[in-house]
Coordinates of C-alpha atoms in Angstrom, one line a residue:
M2 CA 132.6 -16.1 -53.6
M3 CA 133.0 -19.3 -55.7
E4 CA 132.8 -19.2 -59.8
K5 CA 129.9 -19.7 -61.2
R6 CA 130.0 -23.5 -63.0
Y7 CA 128.6 -23.6 -66.7
K8 CA 127.1 -26.7 -68.1
R9 CA 128.5 -28.2 -71.3
L10 CA 127.1 -27.6 -74.4
G11 CA 126.0 -31.1 -75.1
D12 CA 124.5 -31.2 -71.5
I13 CA 122.5 -28.3 -72.3
L14 CA 121.1 -29.6 -75.3
I15 CA 120.1 -32.7 -74.1
E16 CA 118.1 -31.1 -71.1
K17 CA 116.3 -28.8 -74.1
G18 CA 115.5 -32.4 -75.4
V19 CA 117.5 -31.2 -79.0
I20 CA 119.6 -34.2 -78.7
S21 CA 119.5 -37.5 -77.0
Q22 CA 122.7 -39.0 -74.9
A23 CA 123.1 -41.5 -77.4
D24 CA 123.5 -38.7 -79.8
L25 CA 126.1 -36.6 -77.8
Q26 CA 128.1 -39.8 -77.2
Y27 CA 128.0 -40.5 -81.2
A28 CA 129.2 -37.1 -81.7
L29 CA 131.9 -37.2 -79.0
N30 CA 133.6 -40.4 -80.4
I31 CA 133.8 -38.5 -83.9
Q32 CA 135.2 -35.5 -81.8
R33 CA 138.1 -37.8 -80.3
E34 CA 139.0 -38.7 -84.1
T35 CA 138.5 -34.8 -86.0
K36 CA 139.2 -32.6 -82.7
K37 CA 136.3 -30.7 -84.3
P38 CA 134.1 -28.6 -81.6
I39 CA 131.4 -30.7 -80.6
G40 CA 128.8 -27.7 -81.8
E41 CA 129.9 -28.3 -85.3
I42 CA 130.2 -32.3 -85.4
L43 CA 126.3 -31.8 -84.0
V44 CA 125.2 -29.9 -87.1
D45 CA 127.3 -31.6 -89.5
L46 CA 125.5 -34.6 -88.4
G47 CA 121.9 -32.9 -88.7
L48 CA 121.1 -33.6 -85.3
C49 CA 120.4 -30.2 -84.3
T50 CA 121.2 -26.4 -86.1
W51 CA 123.3 -23.6 -85.1
Q52 CA 120.3 -21.9 -84.3
Q53 CA 119.3 -24.3 -81.3
I54 CA 123.0 -24.3 -80.3
T55 CA 123.2 -20.4 -80.4
K56 CA 120.2 -19.9 -78.0
A57 CA 121.0 -22.6 -75.7
L58 CA 124.6 -21.2 -75.0
A59 CA 123.0 -17.7 -74.9
E60 CA 120.6 -18.9 -72.3
Q61 CA 123.4 -20.3 -70.4
Y62 CA 125.7 -17.5 -70.1
G63 CA 122.7 -15.1 -69.7
L64 CA 123.6 -13.1 -73.3
N65 CA 121.2 -11.9 -76.2
F66 CA 121.5 -13.7 -79.4
F67 CA 121.2 -12.6 -83.3
S68 CA 119.0 -15.4 -84.4
E69 CA 119.6 -13.5 -88.0
K70 CA 122.8 -11.9 -89.6
P71 CA 122.8 -8.0 -88.4
K72 CA 123.8 -5.1 -90.5
I73 CA 127.2 -3.7 -89.4
D74 CA 128.1 -0.2 -88.9
M75 CA 131.3 -0.3 -91.4
S76 CA 132.9 2.8 -89.8
L77 CA 133.9 0.8 -86.9
K78 CA 136.2 -1.2 -88.7
N79 CA 138.6 1.8 -88.8
K80 CA 138.5 2.1 -84.8
I81 CA 139.6 -1.7 -84.2
K82 CA 141.9 -3.9 -85.8
V83 CA 140.8 -6.8 -87.6
D84 CA 143.3 -8.8 -86.3
L85 CA 141.9 -8.4 -83.1
M86 CA 138.5 -9.0 -84.0
E87 CA 140.1 -12.4 -85.4
E88 CA 142.2 -13.3 -82.4
L89 CA 138.9 -12.7 -80.0
R90 CA 136.3 -13.5 -82.7
F91 CA 134.0 -11.0 -82.5
V92 CA 132.3 -8.1 -84.6
P93 CA 131.6 -4.7 -83.5
I94 CA 127.9 -4.0 -84.6
R95 CA 126.9 -0.7 -83.8
E96 CA 128.0 2.1 -81.7
E97 CA 125.3 3.8 -79.5
T98 CA 125.6 6.8 -77.1
D99 CA 126.4 4.8 -74.0
K100 CA 127.4 1.4 -75.4
L101 CA 128.9 -0.8 -77.7
I102 CA 127.1 -3.6 -79.3
V103 CA 129.0 -6.6 -80.6
A104 CA 128.4 -10.2 -81.8
T105 CA 130.7 -13.2 -81.2
D106 CA 130.5 -16.8 -81.7
N107 CA 133.1 -17.6 -78.7
V108 CA 131.4 -18.0 -75.4
Y109 CA 135.1 -18.5 -73.7
N110 CA 136.4 -15.0 -74.6
L111 CA 133.5 -13.0 -73.1
S112 CA 135.3 -11.0 -70.4
L113 CA 138.4 -10.5 -72.3
I114 CA 136.3 -9.1 -75.3
K115 CA 134.7 -6.7 -73.0
K116 CA 137.9 -5.5 -71.0
R117 CA 139.7 -5.1 -74.7
L118 CA 137.0 -3.1 -76.1
K119 CA 135.8 -0.9 -73.0
F120 CA 139.4 0.1 -73.0
L121 CA 139.3 1.4 -76.6
F122 CA 135.8 3.0 -76.3
D123 CA 135.4 3.9 -72.7
K124 CA 132.0 2.5 -73.0
E125 CA 129.8 -0.5 -71.8
V126 CA 130.0 -3.5 -74.1
E127 CA 126.6 -5.4 -74.8
L128 CA 127.6 -8.8 -76.2
Y129 CA 125.5 -10.8 -78.2
L130 CA 126.3 -14.5 -79.2
I131 CA 125.6 -15.5 -82.9
A132 CA 125.9 -18.6 -84.9
P133 CA 129.6 -19.7 -86.4
N134 CA 128.3 -19.4 -89.8
L135 CA 126.6 -15.9 -89.6
F136 CA 130.1 -14.9 -87.8
E137 CA 131.9 -16.0 -90.8
E138 CA 129.7 -14.0 -93.2
L139 CA 129.9 -10.8 -91.0
M140 CA 134.0 -11.2 -91.1
F141 CA 134.1 -11.9 -94.6
E142 CA 132.2 -8.8 -95.4
I143 CA 134.1 -6.6 -93.0
K144 CA 137.3 -8.2 -94.6
N145 CA 135.9 -7.3 -98.3
E146 CA 134.5 -3.8 -97.0
K147 CA 137.5 -2.2 -98.5
E148 CA 137.4 -3.6 -102.0
F149 CA 133.7 -3.0 -102.3
D150 CA 132.5 0.6 -102.5
F151 CA 129.9 0.4 -99.6
E152 CA 129.6 4.2 -99.9
V153 CA 127.5 3.7 -103.3
A154 CA 125.1 1.8 -101.6
E155 CA 124.8 4.3 -98.5
E156 CA 124.4 6.8 -100.7
L157 CA 121.8 5.4 -102.3
F158 CA 120.2 4.8 -98.8
S159 CA 120.7 8.6 -98.1
Q160 CA 118.5 9.7 -101.0
E161 CA 115.0 10.5 -100.1
V162 CA 112.6 8.6 -101.9
E163 CA 108.8 9.2 -101.4
E164 CA 107.7 6.7 -104.0
E165 CA 107.9 2.9 -103.1
E166 CA 109.5 2.6 -106.5
E167 CA 111.5 5.6 -108.2
T168 CA 110.9 6.9 -111.7
V169 CA 113.6 5.8 -113.6
N170 CA 115.4 8.4 -115.5
E171 CA 117.2 6.7 -118.8
E172 CA 119.4 9.4 -119.1
E173 CA 121.1 8.9 -115.9
L174 CA 121.4 5.5 -116.8
F175 CA 124.1 6.2 -119.4
D176 CA 126.0 8.7 -117.2
E177 CA 129.0 6.9 -115.6
S178 CA 129.2 9.5 -112.6
T179 CA 125.8 8.5 -111.2
P180 CA 125.0 6.9 -108.2
I181 CA 122.9 4.0 -109.8
V182 CA 126.0 3.3 -112.6
R183 CA 128.6 3.4 -110.2
M184 CA 127.1 0.8 -107.7
V185 CA 126.1 -1.5 -111.2
N186 CA 130.1 -1.1 -111.9
N187 CA 130.9 -1.8 -108.4
I188 CA 128.8 -4.7 -108.1
I189 CA 130.5 -6.3 -111.2
E190 CA 134.0 -5.4 -110.6
H191 CA 133.8 -6.8 -107.1
A192 CA 132.2 -10.3 -108.4
I193 CA 135.5 -10.5 -110.6
Q194 CA 137.8 -9.4 -107.7
L195 CA 136.8 -12.5 -105.6
E196 CA 136.3 -14.8 -108.5
A197 CA 132.6 -15.1 -108.2
S198 CA 130.9 -17.2 -110.7
D199 CA 127.4 -15.6 -110.4
I200 CA 125.9 -12.4 -109.2
H201 CA 122.4 -12.7 -107.4
I202 CA 120.4 -9.4 -107.0
E203 CA 117.3 -10.4 -105.5
P204 CA 114.6 -8.0 -103.8
R205 CA 112.7 -9.2 -101.2
E206 CA 110.2 -8.7 -98.4
G207 CA 110.9 -5.1 -96.7
K208 CA 112.6 -2.1 -98.0
N209 CA 115.8 -3.6 -99.0
V210 CA 117.5 -5.7 -102.0
V211 CA 120.0 -7.9 -101.5
V212 CA 123.3 -8.7 -103.4
R213 CA 124.9 -12.0 -103.0
Y214 CA 128.0 -13.7 -104.8
R215 CA 128.2 -17.6 -105.7
I216 CA 132.2 -18.0 -104.6
D217 CA 133.3 -21.7 -104.9
G218 CA 129.8 -22.7 -105.2
V219 CA 128.5 -21.0 -102.0
L220 CA 126.5 -18.0 -102.0
R221 CA 127.6 -15.1 -99.9
K222 CA 125.8 -11.9 -99.0
I223 CA 127.9 -8.8 -100.1
T224 CA 125.5 -5.9 -99.8
E225 CA 122.0 -4.1 -99.7
Y226 CA 120.6 -1.1 -101.3
P227 CA 117.4 0.3 -101.1
K228 CA 114.4 -1.4 -103.4
A229 CA 113.6 2.3 -104.2
S230 CA 116.6 2.2 -106.2
H231 CA 115.7 -1.2 -107.9
S232 CA 113.9 -0.4 -110.9
S233 CA 116.8 1.8 -112.0
V234 CA 119.6 -1.0 -111.2
V235 CA 117.6 -3.4 -113.4
T236 CA 117.0 -0.8 -116.0
R237 CA 121.1 -0.3 -115.8
I238 CA 121.7 -3.8 -116.3
K239 CA 119.2 -4.4 -119.4
I240 CA 120.7 -1.6 -121.2
M241 CA 124.3 -3.0 -120.9
S242 CA 122.5 -6.7 -122.0
K243 CA 120.3 -4.9 -125.0
L244 CA 117.2 -6.5 -123.2
D245 CA 113.9 -4.7 -123.5
I246 CA 113.5 -2.1 -120.6
T247 CA 110.1 -1.8 -121.0
E248 CA 109.2 -5.4 -120.4
R249 CA 108.9 -6.2 -116.6
R250 CA 106.3 -9.0 -116.9
L251 CA 108.1 -11.8 -118.6
P252 CA 111.9 -13.4 -117.9
Q253 CA 114.2 -12.4 -120.2
D254 CA 118.1 -13.3 -121.1
G255 CA 121.0 -11.3 -122.5
K256 CA 124.6 -11.1 -122.6
F257 CA 127.3 -8.2 -122.3
Y258 CA 131.0 -8.3 -122.4
L259 CA 133.7 -6.3 -120.1
K260 CA 137.6 -6.0 -120.3
K261 CA 139.5 -6.0 -117.5
E262 CA 143.3 -6.4 -116.6
N263 CA 144.0 -8.0 -120.3
E264 CA 141.1 -10.5 -119.5
Q265 CA 137.7 -11.0 -121.3
F266 CA 134.7 -11.8 -119.1
D267 CA 131.3 -12.7 -120.8
F268 CA 128.4 -11.9 -118.7
R269 CA 125.3 -14.0 -119.2
V270 CA 122.1 -12.2 -117.6
S271 CA 118.8 -13.6 -116.6
T272 CA 115.8 -11.3 -115.6
M273 CA 112.8 -13.3 -113.5
P274 CA 109.5 -11.5 -112.2
S275 CA 108.7 -12.5 -108.5
V276 CA 106.3 -11.2 -106.2
Y277 CA 108.9 -8.0 -104.7
G278 CA 110.2 -7.2 -108.2
E279 CA 112.8 -8.6 -110.8
K280 CA 115.3 -10.9 -109.8
I281 CA 118.5 -10.6 -111.8
V282 CA 121.0 -13.2 -111.9
L283 CA 124.4 -12.6 -113.8
R284 CA 126.4 -15.8 -114.7
I285 CA 130.3 -14.8 -115.1
L286 CA 132.8 -16.3 -117.8
R287 CA 136.2 -16.1 -118.4
V288 CA 137.3 -16.4 -122.0
S289 CA 140.6 -17.9 -121.1
Q290 CA 138.3 -20.8 -119.4
S291 CA 137.6 -21.8 -123.1
H292 CA 141.0 -22.9 -124.0
R293 CA 141.3 -25.6 -121.1
K294 CA 142.1 -28.9 -121.8
L295 CA 140.8 -32.3 -120.0
E296 CA 144.0 -32.5 -118.3
E297 CA 143.5 -29.0 -116.7
L298 CA 139.8 -30.1 -114.7
G299 CA 141.3 -31.7 -111.7
Y300 CA 140.2 -35.2 -112.7
S301 CA 141.9 -38.0 -110.5
E302 CA 144.7 -39.6 -112.7
Y303 CA 142.4 -42.9 -112.7
N304 CA 139.1 -41.1 -114.0
Y305 CA 141.4 -39.0 -116.4
Q306 CA 142.6 -42.2 -118.3
R307 CA 139.0 -43.6 -118.0
I308 CA 137.7 -40.5 -119.8
Q309 CA 140.6 -40.5 -122.5
E310 CA 139.5 -44.3 -123.1
L311 CA 136.3 -42.7 -123.9
I312 CA 137.0 -39.9 -126.2
K313 CA 139.2 -42.7 -128.4
H314 CA 135.9 -43.8 -129.6
P315 CA 135.2 -42.8 -133.4
Y316 CA 131.4 -42.9 -133.1
G317 CA 129.0 -43.2 -130.0
I318 CA 127.2 -41.0 -127.6
I319 CA 129.1 -40.0 -124.0
L320 CA 127.0 -38.2 -121.6
V321 CA 128.1 -35.7 -119.0
T322 CA 125.5 -35.8 -115.9
G323 CA 125.2 -33.6 -112.6
P324 CA 123.0 -30.8 -111.5
T325 CA 123.3 -27.3 -112.4
G326 CA 126.5 -25.7 -111.8
S327 CA 128.7 -29.2 -111.6
G328 CA 131.1 -28.2 -114.3
K329 CA 129.2 -30.1 -117.2
S330 CA 129.9 -27.2 -120.0
T331 CA 133.7 -26.7 -118.7
T332 CA 134.0 -30.9 -118.9
L333 CA 132.6 -30.7 -123.0
V334 CA 134.8 -27.7 -123.9
G335 CA 137.7 -29.8 -122.6
I336 CA 136.6 -32.8 -124.6
I337 CA 136.0 -30.5 -127.5
N338 CA 139.6 -28.6 -126.7
S339 CA 141.2 -32.2 -126.7
L340 CA 139.6 -33.7 -129.9
N341 CA 140.0 -30.6 -132.0
H342 CA 142.6 -30.3 -134.8
E343 CA 142.4 -29.8 -138.3
G344 CA 141.7 -33.0 -139.4
V345 CA 138.0 -33.4 -137.7
N346 CA 135.0 -31.2 -138.0
I347 CA 133.2 -30.1 -135.1
I348 CA 129.8 -28.8 -134.9
T349 CA 127.6 -27.5 -131.5
A350 CA 124.3 -26.9 -130.7
E351 CA 124.4 -24.7 -127.6
D352 CA 121.6 -23.0 -125.2
P353 CA 123.4 -20.5 -124.7
V354 CA 127.2 -20.5 -126.4
E355 CA 129.1 -20.0 -123.1
Y356 CA 132.5 -20.4 -124.7
T357 CA 133.6 -19.5 -127.7
I358 CA 136.0 -22.2 -129.4
N359 CA 138.4 -21.3 -132.2
G360 CA 138.3 -24.0 -135.0
I361 CA 134.8 -25.0 -134.4
T362 CA 131.4 -24.2 -135.6
Q363 CA 129.1 -22.9 -132.8
C364 CA 125.4 -22.8 -133.4
Q365 CA 123.0 -20.9 -130.9
V366 CA 119.6 -22.4 -130.2
N367 CA 116.5 -20.2 -130.4
P368 CA 113.5 -22.1 -129.6
E369 CA 111.4 -18.9 -130.3
I370 CA 111.7 -18.9 -133.8
G371 CA 111.9 -22.8 -133.7
L372 CA 115.6 -23.3 -133.9
T373 CA 115.8 -26.4 -131.3
F374 CA 118.5 -28.8 -130.6
A375 CA 116.5 -31.4 -132.7
K376 CA 116.2 -28.9 -135.3
Y377 CA 120.0 -28.1 -135.5
L378 CA 120.7 -32.0 -135.1
R379 CA 118.8 -32.5 -138.5
S380 CA 120.8 -29.8 -140.5
F381 CA 124.2 -31.1 -138.9
L382 CA 123.9 -34.5 -140.3
R383 CA 123.8 -32.4 -143.8
Q384 CA 127.1 -30.5 -142.6
D385 CA 129.5 -33.9 -142.8
P386 CA 130.4 -33.5 -139.1
D387 CA 132.9 -36.1 -137.3
I388 CA 132.0 -34.6 -133.9
I389 CA 128.6 -33.2 -132.7
M390 CA 128.0 -31.8 -129.4
V391 CA 124.4 -31.0 -128.1
G392 CA 124.3 -28.7 -125.3
E393 CA 121.7 -30.5 -123.5
I394 CA 119.1 -33.7 -124.3
R395 CA 115.8 -32.4 -122.9
D396 CA 113.5 -34.3 -124.8
K397 CA 112.7 -37.4 -126.8
E398 CA 113.1 -35.9 -130.1
T399 CA 116.6 -34.7 -129.6
A400 CA 117.6 -37.9 -127.6
Q401 CA 116.6 -39.9 -130.6
L402 CA 118.2 -37.9 -133.2
A403 CA 121.5 -38.2 -130.9
V404 CA 121.1 -42.0 -131.3
E405 CA 120.5 -41.8 -134.8
A406 CA 123.6 -39.7 -135.2
S407 CA 126.0 -41.9 -133.3
L408 CA 124.9 -44.8 -134.8
T409 CA 125.8 -43.1 -138.3
G410 CA 129.2 -43.1 -137.4
H411 CA 129.3 -39.7 -135.7
L412 CA 130.5 -39.2 -131.9
V413 CA 127.9 -37.3 -129.9
L414 CA 128.9 -35.2 -126.8
S415 CA 125.9 -33.9 -124.7
T416 CA 124.8 -33.5 -121.4
L417 CA 121.5 -34.5 -119.1
H418 CA 120.7 -33.7 -115.6
T419 CA 120.8 -36.8 -113.6
N420 CA 122.1 -37.4 -110.0
T421 CA 124.3 -40.5 -110.9
A422 CA 126.2 -41.6 -114.3
P423 CA 124.1 -45.2 -114.3
G424 CA 121.0 -42.9 -113.7
A425 CA 121.2 -41.6 -117.4
I426 CA 120.3 -44.9 -118.6
D427 CA 117.3 -44.8 -116.7
R428 CA 116.5 -41.3 -117.6
L429 CA 116.8 -42.0 -121.6
V430 CA 114.5 -45.0 -120.9
N431 CA 112.1 -42.7 -119.4
M432 CA 112.3 -40.5 -122.5
G433 CA 111.0 -43.5 -124.4
I434 CA 114.3 -44.3 -126.3
D435 CA 114.3 -48.1 -126.8
P436 CA 116.7 -50.0 -124.5
S437 CA 118.4 -51.8 -127.1
L438 CA 119.2 -48.6 -129.2
I439 CA 120.8 -47.0 -126.0
S440 CA 122.8 -50.2 -125.6
S441 CA 123.8 -50.2 -129.3
S442 CA 124.7 -46.2 -129.4
L443 CA 126.0 -45.1 -125.7
I444 CA 129.7 -45.7 -124.8
G445 CA 130.3 -43.9 -121.8
V446 CA 128.6 -41.6 -118.9
I447 CA 130.6 -39.1 -116.7
G448 CA 128.8 -38.2 -113.4
Q449 CA 130.4 -35.3 -111.7
R450 CA 130.3 -32.8 -109.3
L451 CA 132.5 -29.5 -107.9
V452 CA 134.0 -29.8 -104.6
R453 CA 135.8 -26.5 -103.0
K454 CA 139.4 -27.4 -102.4
A455 CA 141.2 -27.1 -99.1
C456 CA 142.7 -24.3 -98.3
K457 CA 146.4 -24.7 -98.4
N458 CA 147.4 -22.3 -96.2
C459 CA 145.5 -22.8 -92.9
S460 CA 144.4 -26.7 -93.2
V461 CA 145.6 -29.0 -90.7
E462 CA 146.0 -32.8 -91.1
S463 CA 144.1 -35.0 -88.9
S464 CA 143.4 -38.9 -89.3
L465 CA 140.0 -40.0 -90.5
P466 CA 137.1 -40.9 -88.6
E467 CA 136.7 -45.0 -87.8
E468 CA 133.9 -45.4 -90.0
Y469 CA 135.7 -44.2 -93.2
K470 CA 138.9 -45.7 -92.8
N471 CA 137.8 -49.4 -93.5
L472 CA 136.5 -47.8 -96.9
V473 CA 139.6 -45.9 -97.7
L474 CA 142.0 -49.0 -96.8
K475 CA 139.7 -51.5 -98.8
L476 CA 139.8 -48.6 -101.8
Y477 CA 143.3 -47.2 -101.7
P478 CA 145.5 -49.4 -99.5
E479 CA 148.5 -47.7 -100.5
F480 CA 147.3 -44.5 -98.9
E481 CA 147.5 -43.0 -95.2
P482 CA 143.9 -42.5 -94.1
K483 CA 144.0 -38.9 -93.5
Q484 CA 142.2 -35.9 -94.1
L485 CA 142.6 -32.2 -94.0
V486 CA 140.4 -30.1 -91.7
A487 CA 139.3 -26.5 -92.8
Q488 CA 140.4 -23.8 -90.5
G489 CA 140.1 -20.3 -92.1
C490 CA 142.4 -17.8 -93.0
D491 CA 142.8 -14.2 -94.8
A492 CA 144.0 -15.9 -98.1
C493 CA 140.5 -17.9 -98.2
N494 CA 138.4 -15.4 -96.7
D495 CA 137.9 -17.2 -93.0
T496 CA 136.2 -20.0 -95.5
G497 CA 138.9 -22.9 -95.3
Y498 CA 138.6 -23.2 -98.8
K499 CA 139.7 -21.6 -102.1
G500 CA 139.1 -22.9 -105.6
R501 CA 137.2 -25.9 -107.0
T502 CA 138.0 -29.4 -108.2
A503 CA 136.0 -31.9 -109.9
I504 CA 135.0 -35.8 -108.6
A505 CA 133.5 -37.8 -110.9
E506 CA 131.9 -41.4 -111.6
V507 CA 132.9 -42.6 -115.1
L508 CA 130.6 -45.3 -116.5
I509 CA 132.2 -47.4 -119.5
V510 CA 129.6 -49.0 -121.4
D511 CA 131.0 -52.5 -122.2
D512 CA 129.8 -55.7 -123.4
E513 CA 128.4 -56.7 -119.9
I514 CA 126.7 -53.6 -119.4
R515 CA 125.4 -53.3 -122.9
R516 CA 123.6 -56.8 -122.1
L517 CA 122.1 -55.1 -118.9
I518 CA 120.8 -52.4 -120.3
K519 CA 119.4 -54.5 -123.6
R520 CA 117.5 -56.7 -121.0
G521 CA 116.3 -53.8 -119.2
N522 CA 118.2 -54.3 -115.8
S523 CA 117.5 -51.8 -112.9
V524 CA 120.2 -48.7 -112.5
I525 CA 121.2 -50.6 -108.9
E526 CA 122.0 -53.6 -111.0
I527 CA 123.8 -51.6 -113.5
T528 CA 125.6 -49.6 -110.9
E529 CA 126.7 -52.8 -109.2
A530 CA 128.1 -54.3 -112.5
A531 CA 129.9 -50.9 -113.1
K532 CA 131.8 -50.7 -109.9
R533 CA 132.7 -54.5 -110.6
R534 CA 134.1 -53.3 -113.9
G535 CA 136.3 -50.3 -112.3
M536 CA 133.8 -47.5 -111.8
R537 CA 134.4 -45.6 -108.7
T538 CA 131.3 -43.5 -107.5
L539 CA 131.4 -40.1 -106.8
F540 CA 131.8 -40.7 -102.9
E541 CA 134.8 -42.8 -103.6
D542 CA 136.4 -40.5 -105.7
G543 CA 135.7 -37.7 -103.3
M544 CA 137.3 -39.8 -100.8
F545 CA 140.8 -40.4 -103.0
K546 CA 140.5 -36.6 -103.4
V547 CA 140.3 -36.3 -99.4
I548 CA 143.4 -38.6 -98.5
S549 CA 145.4 -36.9 -101.5
G550 CA 144.8 -33.6 -99.4
E551 CA 142.5 -31.7 -102.2
T552 CA 139.4 -31.3 -100.1
T553 CA 137.6 -32.2 -97.0
L554 CA 135.6 -35.2 -95.9
A555 CA 133.1 -32.2 -94.8
E556 CA 132.9 -30.9 -98.4
V557 CA 132.6 -34.2 -100.0
I558 CA 129.8 -35.5 -97.7
R559 CA 128.0 -32.0 -98.4
V560 CA 128.2 -32.2 -101.9
T561 CA 127.6 -36.3 -102.5
G562 CA 125.4 -37.0 -99.1
G563 CA 127.9 -39.7 -97.9
S564 CA 127.7 -43.1 -99.1
E565 CA 126.1 -46.4 -97.6
E566 CA 129.2 -48.1 -97.6
E567 CA 130.4 -46.1 -94.6

């Protein structure tokens, strides 16, 4: 009997009209350079989705497939070694009377998986195909199951609750032994163990509430608990944060502190009403981070020296730009720590005060009583400051006062939400600030992003794709055009990444840039001039981190979107 011949993935996707022959050829050219699986390349290029690939492979091999991540029966973990799961790339989902349901993302090990599991369980094995990204999430859950007390969540599921929302018993929420309190404590402590930056507690359509952690900038689902317990979980967190437990219709902000293993953690809590219930996000801040200096933030030596050049100015405005979660506040803290000494008076207005710094005066903005950034700025000028830090420039009034403060001999530090460093100039003009005032007061802009660092334990070296080699040879001729490719191991929870570092573009406003700003030239013209004057773009700085072996090309493209110069 002849063995059945299976078609290649690329041919299947062409047959189904998902990609073209030209798309496949382009992906194959990249594969020759990177040695990555063709499916991963097609998804990275945006030519198809993992859903489309999984469906096509399932049809080809006659398998069912999971379109969404299934819930795992964690008791199966004790019956199968995790090493075997990793070796053959499978995850047991649930055990039924006559069969075992298993998910895999590897079509090459189907017969071996069935053989090994049939021997272990003496049952038929039903294999389901699953997308690699969902498989990695399942493996993450299994490998961290021991640390997270899933029994607490199971205890909540086992409680019979007749109402859709349970009646909150406030007395129980002060008792550390009750399931709700243990659940909340477990969510918080597990997030600290995994070095998460945020906890998301999200009620969704259906009966469950999802808990996700942001780890190295990427959200990961950790567990679920029944929606019937959500009111009690929310109330418990509000009690910890000293918020109004009777108010469920309006957003609230609060905070609490926790000491663990000689380290203090500050939690910033935000509640938000949604159609399915109150969503809660907890931002986790390590107090030790407030002592970090500028040189500890991971900037390339080139950009570090440019930032040092900026902060030597006795007056003027320095802006840090980027989206939420790009490390702007940490950069401002690093700059302040570098400038903080007995001979200067530093005052800050923040919303909220995230890091407490010794030796400076920090003020909390409170818009509800009219205590805005602008109000503080007016008062600051009567406090004889040398350096003023404003958490964020959000409106014309604050921007105007910041400009005036810088023109009267103060160094002003602040943040602005723009995509690029040169874009900050356009944003200030759109706020209504006169270009001539911007040109006189602005001394520099630091645009930045955070990229995940390649795991040193499992990443493998590879040559760069051809289209990026020319860029590297032009910018960094002294470096070999190579990259690390993320693989995944126990040390990085199978993500291929561990920790984050900054990539930046530092715009220094010199005489040429000043003239362009005053004349009202476009952002494109200012960007080109800044590049001629030595500014590396975010993508270019990211490429330096790639060839230096700090991060991967895929991560830089994910964060920056790539470059027109490729």
